[in-house]
Amino acid sequence: MGKTLVDKIWDQHVVVSKPGFPDALYINTHFIHEVTSPQAFDGLRKRGIPVFRPQKTRATADHNVPTINQHLPIKEALSRHQVEMLTKNTNEFGVELYGLGHPFQGIVHVIGPELGITLPGMTIVCGDSHTSTHGAFGAMAFGIGTSEVEQVLATQCILQYRPKRMKIEINGQLKRGVVSKDIILYIISKISASGATGYFVEFCGEAIRNLSMEARMTICNMSIEMGARGGLIAPDQTTFDYIKGRQFAPQGADWDKAVAYWQTLHSDADAEFDRVLTFDAADIEPMITYGTNPGMGMGVTHHIPSLEQIEDKERPSFKKSLDYMALEPGSALLGKKVDYVFIGSCTNSRIEDLRMVAGFVAGKHKADNVEVWVVPGSKQVEAQAKKEGIDKIFEAAGFQLREPGCSACLGMNEDKIPAGMYCISTSNRNFEGRQGPNARTFLASPLTAAAAAITGVVTDVRELI
Amino acid sequence: MKKVFQHLNSTAVPLPIENIDTDQIIPARFLKATTREGFGENLFRDWRFDANGDPKPEFVLNNPLYKGEILVAGKNFGCGSSREHAAWSIGDYGFKVVVSSFFADIFKNNALNNFILPVQVSEGFLHKIFSAIEADAEAKLEVDLEAQLIRIVASGEQESFDINPYKKACLINGYDDIDYLLSLRNNIEQYENSREFNF
């Protein structure tokens, strides 16, 4: 019987497999950031051990950093301390840091791919659940906790049990105005925020094949939002073309050898999956979430489910969620006033996202009632946007183009949505308080977010393009 | 002191809400510490305290009726962010066991790595536990890791739970994963030398 892609990569990385024990898996690339690493470095100090393979870990500062005036010291003392600790720890343990001011600085899941560090067939971990993003390259990438960060620093290995395998196939062509964010919000709305827990998901099918690398990253990024251990897409020519020539990508003879290997990285035709789901791309509309987990999503023209449509035992949680959002069961979101628009996060802050938004807003101006923040994923994205004149389009539209970081996706820095306000956001989580205490989040694609920025209300972007 | 988990007999705190994500357990703005201690004071921060920092009387942790070392929650507990701070805050507050009908993967690992036992029970048994606590806030639960059993003490109703044998041994004996991985050093170096592509 053939093997799935996950099993192929897994088998290539097993260092020790003993009955009764989880497998010890070798990790090719480990990313760290300021929030989930300090306690891991402390652990090494307590044990008196070094980082085992410091060249296989790369660090950046992203979660806590301000998105304006990054050249000045960080104002908030605790954030500043955490970022300083990252500098201290990486210096002391010999790990490469792309900190504030470095031309490679940015959101960890944006910089790995754009620097050519993320490659097919790799195992990649980071103390961040959106590490699944790197799966877009046909890598096995997943988020870990700080104790596991310490394991990887200490041994370049992690203990894992083999996950179950799920295949999600999206056939056919996307309709106008529908982009990759809509695909993943649609899938999560169908299978729920826990529908893939315990599984590693392989995305495939014509609609996935037709996506660019950056659009594929958006899909894999949100695998965790359906509970999946990770998500991945088999590499193809689109993948190889994206990687070629990037800063740390293999070159010359190494490149040819690498591509020959990467071409073997696909699930065999007779590989068996534990679960297979199939969707038709033509059924997908521009999506929006209305509740407080990413599974509570719907087509932007739809109505929120009524209480009668929700199972008895799920009603209290459903009602709690809508109370938080101050929304009525059964109501529509079209025309609902929004206060903030956030375009950013490891889900949608890459150059293609900014180009998509700029293409839509060129010659238009934001509505008076909205504040619009565009936060690029990295210094390189920011520089490219400026090179292409995207900054001028945003300025003319009344959008603020800020500096790179995680920003209002999780509101660890100053970029918080005020209590009670509605934000249409291209990020990945609409949890209570995620964007600031009592902030209310509608998750959507960059296009749908941009449409709301122009009209000031939840809008079907298809009517404006 | 070496941490272990073997057996617990305690009252429990009921939180019958589904999909409790780690942002609720500990909001991002409280993740700025660089040590593992002290996170308990911000456990369920925004459900527990209002904007002025005053306790919300309706939240269960502020209700003096409910206390104990066991937290009982609705399904899909610990979804979302991988922050281990969620497990640290639960442990720091004083919980040793979390009972739910379903746990998110990363949270489950993080809890086990901090000697907090996630006990996954059936929907039916979870409902029985909530009913028992509702009927009597002093109702005790007994968790026996060796036997992999959870029991409602008053009624004697019990259910067995799964845990992988490796993690069970770690909890009972106080081992951690790094001790085991460090013992594999030679295997790791052999693996590295055997790779044609060691990226």
PDB file of N, CA and C in Angstrom, chain A residues 12-13 16 18 20-22 26 28 39 47 52-53 56 64 76 79 81-82 120 128-129 144-148 150-151 155 159 161 194 197-198 257 261 293 314 317 320 410 412 429 431-432 434 437, chain B residues 17-19 21 23-24 28-29 31-36 47 75-76 80-85 88 102 105-106 109-110 164 166 176-181 184-185 187-188 191-192 195 197-199:
ATOM      1  N   GLN A  12      10.891   9.797   7.239  1.00  0.00           N
ATOM      2  CA  GLN A  12      12.228  10.347   6.970  1.00  0.00           C
ATOM      3  C   GLN A  12      12.844  11.005   8.209  1.00  0.00           C
ATOM      4  N   HIS A  13      12.037  11.250   9.225  1.00  0.00           N
ATOM      5  CA  HIS A  13      12.530  12.031  10.366  1.00  0.00           C
ATOM      6  C   HIS A  13      12.528  11.283  11.692  1.00  0.00           C
ATOM      7  N   VAL A  16      14.273   7.666  16.653  1.00  0.00           N
ATOM      8  CA  VAL A  16      14.094   6.452  17.447  1.00  0.00           C
ATOM      9  C   VAL A  16      12.597   6.178  17.550  1.00  0.00           C
ATOM     10  N   LYS A  18      10.288   3.414  19.544  1.00  0.00           N
ATOM     11  CA  LYS A  18      10.286   2.273  20.474  1.00  0.00           C
ATOM     12  C   LYS A  18       8.859   1.974  20.877  1.00  0.00           C
ATOM     13  N   GLY A  20       5.670   1.579  22.910  1.00  0.00           N
ATOM     14  CA  GLY A  20       5.295   2.181  24.193  1.00  0.00           C
ATOM     15  C   GLY A  20       5.772   3.612  24.364  1.00  0.00           C
ATOM     16  N   PHE A  21       6.618   4.075  23.446  1.00  0.00           N
ATOM     17  CA  PHE A  21       7.111   5.447  23.526  1.00  0.00           C
ATOM     18  C   PHE A  21       6.654   6.221  22.293  1.00  0.00           C
ATOM     19  N   PRO A  22       6.491   7.535  22.435  1.00  0.00           N
ATOM     20  CA  PRO A  22       6.260   8.330  21.221  1.00  0.00           C
ATOM     21  C   PRO A  22       7.533   8.308  20.372  1.00  0.00           C
ATOM     22  N   TYR A  26      13.185  14.122  14.287  1.00  0.00           N
ATOM     23  CA  TYR A  26      14.197  15.154  14.066  1.00  0.00           C
ATOM     24  C   TYR A  26      13.532  16.392  13.455  1.00  0.00           C
ATOM     25  N   ASN A  28      14.021  19.861  11.340  1.00  0.00           N
ATOM     26  CA  ASN A  28      14.959  20.543  10.445  1.00  0.00           C
ATOM     27  C   ASN A  28      15.065  22.033  10.747  1.00  0.00           C
ATOM     28  N   GLN A  39      11.136  31.107  28.744  1.00  0.00           N
ATOM     29  CA  GLN A  39      11.139  30.053  29.764  1.00  0.00           C
ATOM     30  C   GLN A  39      11.906  28.819  29.274  1.00  0.00           C
ATOM     31  N   ARG A  47      19.486  23.427  33.431  1.00  0.00           N
ATOM     32  CA  ARG A  47      20.093  22.119  33.197  1.00  0.00           C
ATOM     33  C   ARG A  47      21.581  22.239  32.856  1.00  0.00           C
ATOM     34  N   PHE A  52      21.590  22.646  21.145  1.00  0.00           N
ATOM     35  CA  PHE A  52      22.287  21.532  20.501  1.00  0.00           C
ATOM     36  C   PHE A  52      22.721  21.881  19.080  1.00  0.00           C
ATOM     37  N   ARG A  53      21.840  22.459  18.278  1.00  0.00           N
ATOM     38  CA  ARG A  53      22.152  22.830  16.892  1.00  0.00           C
ATOM     39  C   ARG A  53      21.680  24.259  16.636  1.00  0.00           C
ATOM     40  N   LYS A  56      20.085  25.703  13.428  1.00  0.00           N
ATOM     41  CA  LYS A  56      18.782  25.240  12.940  1.00  0.00           C
ATOM     42  C   LYS A  56      17.618  25.975  13.613  1.00  0.00           C
ATOM     43  N   ASN A  64       4.970  41.145  20.147  1.00  0.00           N
ATOM     44  CA  ASN A  64       4.889  42.259  21.078  1.00  0.00           C
ATOM     45  C   ASN A  64       5.246  43.604  20.503  1.00  0.00           C
ATOM     46  N   GLU A  76       6.218  50.184  26.161  1.00  0.00           N
ATOM     47  CA  GLU A  76       5.616  49.371  27.208  1.00  0.00           C
ATOM     48  C   GLU A  76       6.697  48.485  27.848  1.00  0.00           C
ATOM     49  N   SER A  79       6.709  44.518  27.436  1.00  0.00           N
ATOM     50  CA  SER A  79       6.990  44.124  26.051  1.00  0.00           C
ATOM     51  C   SER A  79       8.470  44.347  25.737  1.00  0.00           C
ATOM     52  N   HIS A  81      10.928  44.387  27.786  1.00  0.00           N
ATOM     53  CA  HIS A  81      11.723  43.391  28.502  1.00  0.00           C
ATOM     54  C   HIS A  81      11.733  42.059  27.748  1.00  0.00           C
ATOM     55  N   GLN A  82      10.562  41.657  27.264  1.00  0.00           N
ATOM     56  CA  GLN A  82      10.483  40.368  26.569  1.00  0.00           C
ATOM     57  C   GLN A  82      11.326  40.384  25.279  1.00  0.00           C
ATOM     58  N   PRO A 120      10.259  22.227   1.124  1.00  0.00           N
ATOM     59  CA  PRO A 120       9.472  20.984   1.096  1.00  0.00           C
ATOM     60  C   PRO A 120      10.185  19.846   1.849  1.00  0.00           C
ATOM     61  N   ASP A 128       4.139  28.413  18.379  1.00  0.00           N
ATOM     62  CA  ASP A 128       3.056  29.240  17.863  1.00  0.00           C
ATOM     63  C   ASP A 128       2.164  28.342  17.022  1.00  0.00           C
ATOM     64  N   SER A 129       0.870  28.377  17.295  1.00  0.00           N
ATOM     65  CA  SER A 129      -0.023  27.404  16.653  1.00  0.00           C
ATOM     66  C   SER A 129      -0.132  27.601  15.142  1.00  0.00           C
ATOM     67  N   ILE A 144       3.941  24.174  18.837  1.00  0.00           N
ATOM     68  CA  ILE A 144       4.320  23.436  20.045  1.00  0.00           C
ATOM     69  C   ILE A 144       4.284  24.379  21.251  1.00  0.00           C
ATOM     70  N   GLY A 145       4.299  23.795  22.430  1.00  0.00           N
ATOM     71  CA  GLY A 145       4.351  24.579  23.660  1.00  0.00           C
ATOM     72  C   GLY A 145       5.795  24.864  24.053  1.00  0.00           C
ATOM     73  N   THR A 146       5.947  25.655  25.113  1.00  0.00           N
ATOM     74  CA  THR A 146       7.289  26.083  25.509  1.00  0.00           C
ATOM     75  C   THR A 146       8.148  24.922  26.016  1.00  0.00           C
ATOM     76  N   SER A 147       7.547  23.950  26.702  1.00  0.00           N
ATOM     77  CA  SER A 147       8.343  22.787  27.145  1.00  0.00           C
ATOM     78  C   SER A 147       8.928  22.086  25.929  1.00  0.00           C
ATOM     79  N   GLU A 148       8.158  22.055  24.836  1.00  0.00           N
ATOM     80  CA  GLU A 148       8.642  21.418  23.610  1.00  0.00           C
ATOM     81  C   GLU A 148       9.685  22.292  22.905  1.00  0.00           C
ATOM     82  N   GLU A 150      11.835  23.948  24.456  1.00  0.00           N
ATOM     83  CA  GLU A 150      13.042  23.591  25.200  1.00  0.00           C
ATOM     84  C   GLU A 150      13.613  22.250  24.720  1.00  0.00           C
ATOM     85  N   GLN A 151      12.723  21.288  24.454  1.00  0.00           N
ATOM     86  CA  GLN A 151      13.184  19.983  23.929  1.00  0.00           C
ATOM     87  C   GLN A 151      13.941  20.153  22.625  1.00  0.00           C
ATOM     88  N   THR A 155      17.799  19.263  21.979  1.00  0.00           N
ATOM     89  CA  THR A 155      18.111  17.996  21.290  1.00  0.00           C
ATOM     90  C   THR A 155      17.818  17.993  19.786  1.00  0.00           C
ATOM     91  N   LEU A 159       9.177  14.716  20.804  1.00  0.00           N
ATOM     92  CA  LEU A 159       8.474  13.442  20.951  1.00  0.00           C
ATOM     93  C   LEU A 159       7.050  13.600  20.436  1.00  0.00           C
ATOM     94  N   TYR A 161       3.426  11.401  18.687  1.00  0.00           N
ATOM     95  CA  TYR A 161       2.719  10.221  18.194  1.00  0.00           C
ATOM     96  C   TYR A 161       2.245  10.513  16.778  1.00  0.00           C
ATOM     97  N   SER A 194     -13.375  22.062  15.878  1.00  0.00           N
ATOM     98  CA  SER A 194     -12.658  20.887  16.393  1.00  0.00           C
ATOM     99  C   SER A 194     -12.733  19.717  15.414  1.00  0.00           C
ATOM    100  N   THR A 197      -9.373  17.778  14.848  1.00  0.00           N
ATOM    101  CA  THR A 197      -8.483  17.519  15.984  1.00  0.00           C
ATOM    102  C   THR A 197      -7.958  16.082  15.911  1.00  0.00           C
ATOM    103  N   GLY A 198      -6.643  15.949  16.100  1.00  0.00           N
ATOM    104  CA  GLY A 198      -6.028  14.622  16.029  1.00  0.00           C
ATOM    105  C   GLY A 198      -5.522  14.262  14.641  1.00  0.00           C
ATOM    106  N   LYS A 257      19.388  18.785  -7.052  1.00  0.00           N
ATOM    107  CA  LYS A 257      19.226  17.597  -6.213  1.00  0.00           C
ATOM    108  C   LYS A 257      17.983  17.743  -5.325  1.00  0.00           C
ATOM    109  N   TYR A 261      14.398  15.526  -5.256  1.00  0.00           N
ATOM    110  CA  TYR A 261      13.830  14.934  -4.041  1.00  0.00           C
ATOM    111  C   TYR A 261      12.409  15.450  -3.790  1.00  0.00           C
ATOM    112  N   ASN A 293     -15.818  31.677  17.575  1.00  0.00           N
ATOM    113  CA  ASN A 293     -14.770  30.751  17.160  1.00  0.00           C
ATOM    114  C   ASN A 293     -14.814  30.674  15.641  1.00  0.00           C
ATOM    115  N   GLU A 314     -26.083  22.621  22.400  1.00  0.00           N
ATOM    116  CA  GLU A 314     -25.109  23.636  21.963  1.00  0.00           C
ATOM    117  C   GLU A 314     -25.648  25.055  22.082  1.00  0.00           C
ATOM    118  N   SER A 317     -23.818  27.745  24.564  1.00  0.00           N
ATOM    119  CA  SER A 317     -22.552  28.273  24.049  1.00  0.00           C
ATOM    120  C   SER A 317     -22.803  29.210  22.863  1.00  0.00           C
ATOM    121  N   LYS A 320     -24.207  32.487  24.223  1.00  0.00           N
ATOM    122  CA  LYS A 320     -23.147  33.238  24.897  1.00  0.00           C
ATOM    123  C   LYS A 320     -22.308  33.974  23.854  1.00  0.00           C
ATOM    124  N   LEU A 410      -3.766  39.781  17.828  1.00  0.00           N
ATOM    125  CA  LEU A 410      -3.924  39.328  19.215  1.00  0.00           C
ATOM    126  C   LEU A 410      -3.740  40.444  20.229  1.00  0.00           C
ATOM    127  N   MET A 412      -1.327  42.123  21.557  1.00  0.00           N
ATOM    128  CA  MET A 412      -0.314  42.104  22.630  1.00  0.00           C
ATOM    129  C   MET A 412       0.409  43.440  22.709  1.00  0.00           C
ATOM    130  N   ARG A 429      -8.432  34.533  14.230  1.00  0.00           N
ATOM    131  CA  ARG A 429      -9.223  34.172  15.406  1.00  0.00           C
ATOM    132  C   ARG A 429     -10.193  35.270  15.793  1.00  0.00           C
ATOM    133  N   PHE A 431     -11.942  34.926  18.711  1.00  0.00           N
ATOM    134  CA  PHE A 431     -12.233  34.601  20.109  1.00  0.00           C
ATOM    135  C   PHE A 431     -12.604  35.866  20.890  1.00  0.00           C
ATOM    136  N   GLU A 432     -13.362  35.663  21.971  1.00  0.00           N
ATOM    137  CA  GLU A 432     -13.670  36.784  22.869  1.00  0.00           C
ATOM    138  C   GLU A 432     -12.369  37.473  23.274  1.00  0.00           C
ATOM    139  N   ARG A 434      -9.930  38.626  21.805  1.00  0.00           N
ATOM    140  CA  ARG A 434      -8.689  38.360  21.061  1.00  0.00           C
ATOM    141  C   ARG A 434      -8.028  39.663  20.579  1.00  0.00           C
ATOM    142  N   PRO A 437      -9.817  43.615  24.992  1.00  0.00           N
ATOM    143  CA  PRO A 437     -10.929  43.257  25.868  1.00  0.00           C
ATOM    144  C   PRO A 437     -12.269  43.752  25.293  1.00  0.00           C
TER     145      PRO A 437
ATOM    146  N   ILE B  17     -18.949  25.307  29.549  1.00  0.00           N
ATOM    147  CA  ILE B  17     -18.909  26.103  28.322  1.00  0.00           C
ATOM    148  C   ILE B  17     -18.074  25.318  27.317  1.00  0.00           C
ATOM    149  N   GLU B  18     -18.506  25.320  26.057  1.00  0.00           N
ATOM    150  CA  GLU B  18     -17.766  24.593  25.015  1.00  0.00           C
ATOM    151  C   GLU B  18     -16.746  25.495  24.336  1.00  0.00           C
ATOM    152  N   ASN B  19     -15.764  24.861  23.706  1.00  0.00           N
ATOM    153  CA  ASN B  19     -14.760  25.583  22.905  1.00  0.00           C
ATOM    154  C   ASN B  19     -14.040  26.664  23.708  1.00  0.00           C
ATOM    155  N   ASP B  21     -11.163  28.546  24.523  1.00  0.00           N
ATOM    156  CA  ASP B  21      -9.870  28.675  23.858  1.00  0.00           C
ATOM    157  C   ASP B  21      -8.845  29.223  24.837  1.00  0.00           C
ATOM    158  N   ASP B  23      -7.061  31.779  24.648  1.00  0.00           N
ATOM    159  CA  ASP B  23      -7.152  33.233  24.852  1.00  0.00           C
ATOM    160  C   ASP B  23      -8.075  33.562  26.025  1.00  0.00           C
ATOM    161  N   GLN B  24      -9.084  32.697  26.277  1.00  0.00           N
ATOM    162  CA  GLN B  24      -9.951  32.915  27.438  1.00  0.00           C
ATOM    163  C   GLN B  24      -9.219  32.482  28.707  1.00  0.00           C
ATOM    164  N   ALA B  28      -3.788  37.277  25.708  1.00  0.00           N
ATOM    165  CA  ALA B  28      -2.438  37.534  25.198  1.00  0.00           C
ATOM    166  C   ALA B  28      -1.714  38.641  25.959  1.00  0.00           C
ATOM    167  N   ARG B  29      -2.478  39.639  26.420  1.00  0.00           N
ATOM    168  CA  ARG B  29      -1.779  40.762  27.057  1.00  0.00           C
ATOM    169  C   ARG B  29      -1.147  40.370  28.392  1.00  0.00           C
ATOM    170  N   LEU B  31       0.792  37.623  28.629  1.00  0.00           N
ATOM    171  CA  LEU B  31       1.819  36.629  28.300  1.00  0.00           C
ATOM    172  C   LEU B  31       3.212  37.230  28.329  1.00  0.00           C
ATOM    173  N   LYS B  32       3.366  38.360  28.985  1.00  0.00           N
ATOM    174  CA  LYS B  32       4.628  39.085  28.837  1.00  0.00           C
ATOM    175  C   LYS B  32       5.686  38.715  29.866  1.00  0.00           C
ATOM    176  N   ALA B  33       5.348  37.841  30.804  1.00  0.00           N
ATOM    177  CA  ALA B  33       6.336  37.435  31.803  1.00  0.00           C
ATOM    178  C   ALA B  33       7.361  36.513  31.159  1.00  0.00           C
ATOM    179  N   THR B  34       8.549  36.450  31.738  1.00  0.00           N
ATOM    180  CA  THR B  34       9.580  35.585  31.180  1.00  0.00           C
ATOM    181  C   THR B  34       9.888  34.416  32.114  1.00  0.00           C
ATOM    182  N   THR B  35       9.035  34.209  33.122  1.00  0.00           N
ATOM    183  CA  THR B  35       9.154  33.030  33.978  1.00  0.00           C
ATOM    184  C   THR B  35       7.840  32.241  33.882  1.00  0.00           C
ATOM    185  N   ARG B  36       7.780  31.073  34.539  1.00  0.00           N
ATOM    186  CA  ARG B  36       6.559  30.260  34.452  1.00  0.00           C
ATOM    187  C   ARG B  36       5.589  30.526  35.599  1.00  0.00           C
ATOM    188  N   TRP B  47     -13.161  36.812  32.062  1.00  0.00           N
ATOM    189  CA  TRP B  47     -14.416  36.253  32.558  1.00  0.00           C
ATOM    190  C   TRP B  47     -14.502  36.469  34.070  1.00  0.00           C
ATOM    191  N   LYS B  75     -16.820  20.668  25.954  1.00  0.00           N
ATOM    192  CA  LYS B  75     -15.948  20.014  24.971  1.00  0.00           C
ATOM    193  C   LYS B  75     -15.059  20.980  24.190  1.00  0.00           C
ATOM    194  N   ASN B  76     -13.991  20.433  23.640  1.00  0.00           N
ATOM    195  CA  ASN B  76     -12.965  21.172  22.878  1.00  0.00           C
ATOM    196  C   ASN B  76     -12.259  22.194  23.764  1.00  0.00           C
ATOM    197  N   GLY B  80      -7.208  26.678  20.046  1.00  0.00           N
ATOM    198  CA  GLY B  80      -6.597  27.962  19.691  1.00  0.00           C
ATOM    199  C   GLY B  80      -5.108  27.980  19.909  1.00  0.00           C
ATOM    200  N   SER B  81      -4.644  29.098  20.420  1.00  0.00           N
ATOM    201  CA  SER B  81      -3.215  29.380  20.565  1.00  0.00           C
ATOM    202  C   SER B  81      -2.480  28.287  21.334  1.00  0.00           C
ATOM    203  N   SER B  82      -1.211  28.053  20.933  1.00  0.00           N
ATOM    204  CA  SER B  82      -0.398  27.002  21.559  1.00  0.00           C
ATOM    205  C   SER B  82       0.211  27.431  22.892  1.00  0.00           C
ATOM    206  N   ARG B  83      -0.052  28.641  23.327  1.00  0.00           N
ATOM    207  CA  ARG B  83       0.585  29.185  24.537  1.00  0.00           C
ATOM    208  C   ARG B  83       0.541  28.199  25.711  1.00  0.00           C
ATOM    209  N   GLU B  84       1.713  27.825  26.181  1.00  0.00           N
ATOM    210  CA  GLU B  84       1.784  26.925  27.347  1.00  0.00           C
ATOM    211  C   GLU B  84       1.378  27.668  28.609  1.00  0.00           C
ATOM    212  N   HIS B  85       1.374  29.015  28.503  1.00  0.00           N
ATOM    213  CA  HIS B  85       0.922  29.847  29.614  1.00  0.00           C
ATOM    214  C   HIS B  85      -0.473  29.428  30.081  1.00  0.00           C
ATOM    215  N   TRP B  88       0.194  26.689  32.410  1.00  0.00           N
ATOM    216  CA  TRP B  88       0.848  27.258  33.600  1.00  0.00           C
ATOM    217  C   TRP B  88      -0.159  27.979  34.472  1.00  0.00           C
ATOM    218  N   PHE B 102     -13.598  16.566  25.454  1.00  0.00           N
ATOM    219  CA  PHE B 102     -12.727  16.654  24.281  1.00  0.00           C
ATOM    220  C   PHE B 102     -11.689  17.737  24.534  1.00  0.00           C
ATOM    221  N   ASP B 105      -5.428  19.295  20.856  1.00  0.00           N
ATOM    222  CA  ASP B 105      -4.161  18.545  20.919  1.00  0.00           C
ATOM    223  C   ASP B 105      -3.033  19.259  21.654  1.00  0.00           C
ATOM    224  N   ILE B 106      -2.784  20.508  21.268  1.00  0.00           N
ATOM    225  CA  ILE B 106      -1.594  21.176  21.818  1.00  0.00           C
ATOM    226  C   ILE B 106      -1.772  21.408  23.309  1.00  0.00           C
ATOM    227  N   ASN B 109      -1.011  18.243  25.300  1.00  0.00           N
ATOM    228  CA  ASN B 109       0.439  18.047  25.467  1.00  0.00           C
ATOM    229  C   ASN B 109       1.019  18.991  26.498  1.00  0.00           C
ATOM    230  N   ASN B 110       0.634  20.270  26.386  1.00  0.00           N
ATOM    231  CA  ASN B 110       1.170  21.268  27.312  1.00  0.00           C
ATOM    232  C   ASN B 110       0.795  20.932  28.753  1.00  0.00           C
ATOM    233  N   ASN B 164      -1.698   7.939  27.080  1.00  0.00           N
ATOM    234  CA  ASN B 164      -0.691   7.068  26.487  1.00  0.00           C
ATOM    235  C   ASN B 164       0.276   6.596  27.568  1.00  0.00           C
ATOM    236  N   TYR B 166       3.399   6.097  27.866  1.00  0.00           N
ATOM    237  CA  TYR B 166       4.635   6.843  28.132  1.00  0.00           C
ATOM    238  C   TYR B 166       4.352   8.025  29.057  1.00  0.00           C
ATOM    239  N   ASP B 176      10.580  13.854  32.770  1.00  0.00           N
ATOM    240  CA  ASP B 176      10.126  14.731  31.693  1.00  0.00           C
ATOM    241  C   ASP B 176      10.768  14.326  30.368  1.00  0.00           C
ATOM    242  N   ASP B 177      10.206  14.896  29.287  1.00  0.00           N
ATOM    243  CA  ASP B 177      10.605  14.476  27.943  1.00  0.00           C
ATOM    244  C   ASP B 177      12.072  14.771  27.646  1.00  0.00           C
ATOM    245  N   ILE B 178      12.581  15.840  28.223  1.00  0.00           N
ATOM    246  CA  ILE B 178      13.967  16.206  27.906  1.00  0.00           C
ATOM    247  C   ILE B 178      14.935  15.170  28.474  1.00  0.00           C
ATOM    248  N   ASP B 179      14.627  14.646  29.657  1.00  0.00           N
ATOM    249  CA  ASP B 179      15.480  13.590  30.225  1.00  0.00           C
ATOM    250  C   ASP B 179      15.593  12.442  29.219  1.00  0.00           C
ATOM    251  N   TYR B 180      14.436  12.044  28.669  1.00  0.00           N
ATOM    252  CA  TYR B 180      14.423  10.929  27.722  1.00  0.00           C
ATOM    253  C   TYR B 180      15.168  11.298  26.433  1.00  0.00           C
ATOM    254  N   LEU B 181      14.884  12.492  25.888  1.00  0.00           N
ATOM    255  CA  LEU B 181      15.518  12.881  24.616  1.00  0.00           C
ATOM    256  C   LEU B 181      17.036  13.018  24.771  1.00  0.00           C
ATOM    257  N   LEU B 184      19.023  10.056  24.211  1.00  0.00           N
ATOM    258  CA  LEU B 184      19.095   9.562  22.827  1.00  0.00           C
ATOM    259  C   LEU B 184      20.186  10.254  22.002  1.00  0.00           C
ATOM    260  N   ARG B 185      21.003  11.025  22.669  1.00  0.00           N
ATOM    261  CA  ARG B 185      22.011  11.843  21.989  1.00  0.00           C
ATOM    262  C   ARG B 185      22.772  11.094  20.885  1.00  0.00           C
ATOM    263  N   ASN B 187      21.916   8.428  19.199  1.00  0.00           N
ATOM    264  CA  ASN B 187      21.003   8.138  18.085  1.00  0.00           C
ATOM    265  C   ASN B 187      20.780   9.376  17.230  1.00  0.00           C
ATOM    266  N   ILE B 188      20.687  10.526  17.887  1.00  0.00           N
ATOM    267  CA  ILE B 188      20.417  11.770  17.145  1.00  0.00           C
ATOM    268  C   ILE B 188      21.612  12.089  16.243  1.00  0.00           C
ATOM    269  N   TYR B 191      21.676   9.738  13.356  1.00  0.00           N
ATOM    270  CA  TYR B 191      20.643  10.130  12.379  1.00  0.00           C
ATOM    271  C   TYR B 191      21.173  11.266  11.499  1.00  0.00           C
ATOM    272  N   GLU B 192      21.737  12.287  12.140  1.00  0.00           N
ATOM    273  CA  GLU B 192      22.230  13.442  11.365  1.00  0.00           C
ATOM    274  C   GLU B 192      23.270  13.008  10.345  1.00  0.00           C
ATOM    275  N   ARG B 195      21.978  11.344   6.994  1.00  0.00           N
ATOM    276  CA  ARG B 195      21.083  12.056   6.087  1.00  0.00           C
ATOM    277  C   ARG B 195      21.810  12.594   4.881  1.00  0.00           C
ATOM    278  N   PHE B 197      20.108  14.668   2.844  1.00  0.00           N
ATOM    279  CA  PHE B 197      19.619  16.052   2.914  1.00  0.00           C
ATOM    280  C   PHE B 197      19.482  16.443   4.366  1.00  0.00           C
ATOM    281  N   ASN B 198      20.480  17.093   4.893  1.00  0.00           N
ATOM    282  CA  ASN B 198      20.278  17.593   6.249  1.00  0.00           C
ATOM    283  C   ASN B 198      20.123  19.106   6.163  1.00  0.00           C
ATOM    284  N   PHE B 199      19.294  19.536   5.272  1.00  0.00           N
ATOM    285  CA  PHE B 199      18.936  20.929   4.967  1.00  0.00           C
ATOM    286  C   PHE B 199      19.877  21.951   5.585  1.00  0.00           C
TER     287      PHE B 199
END
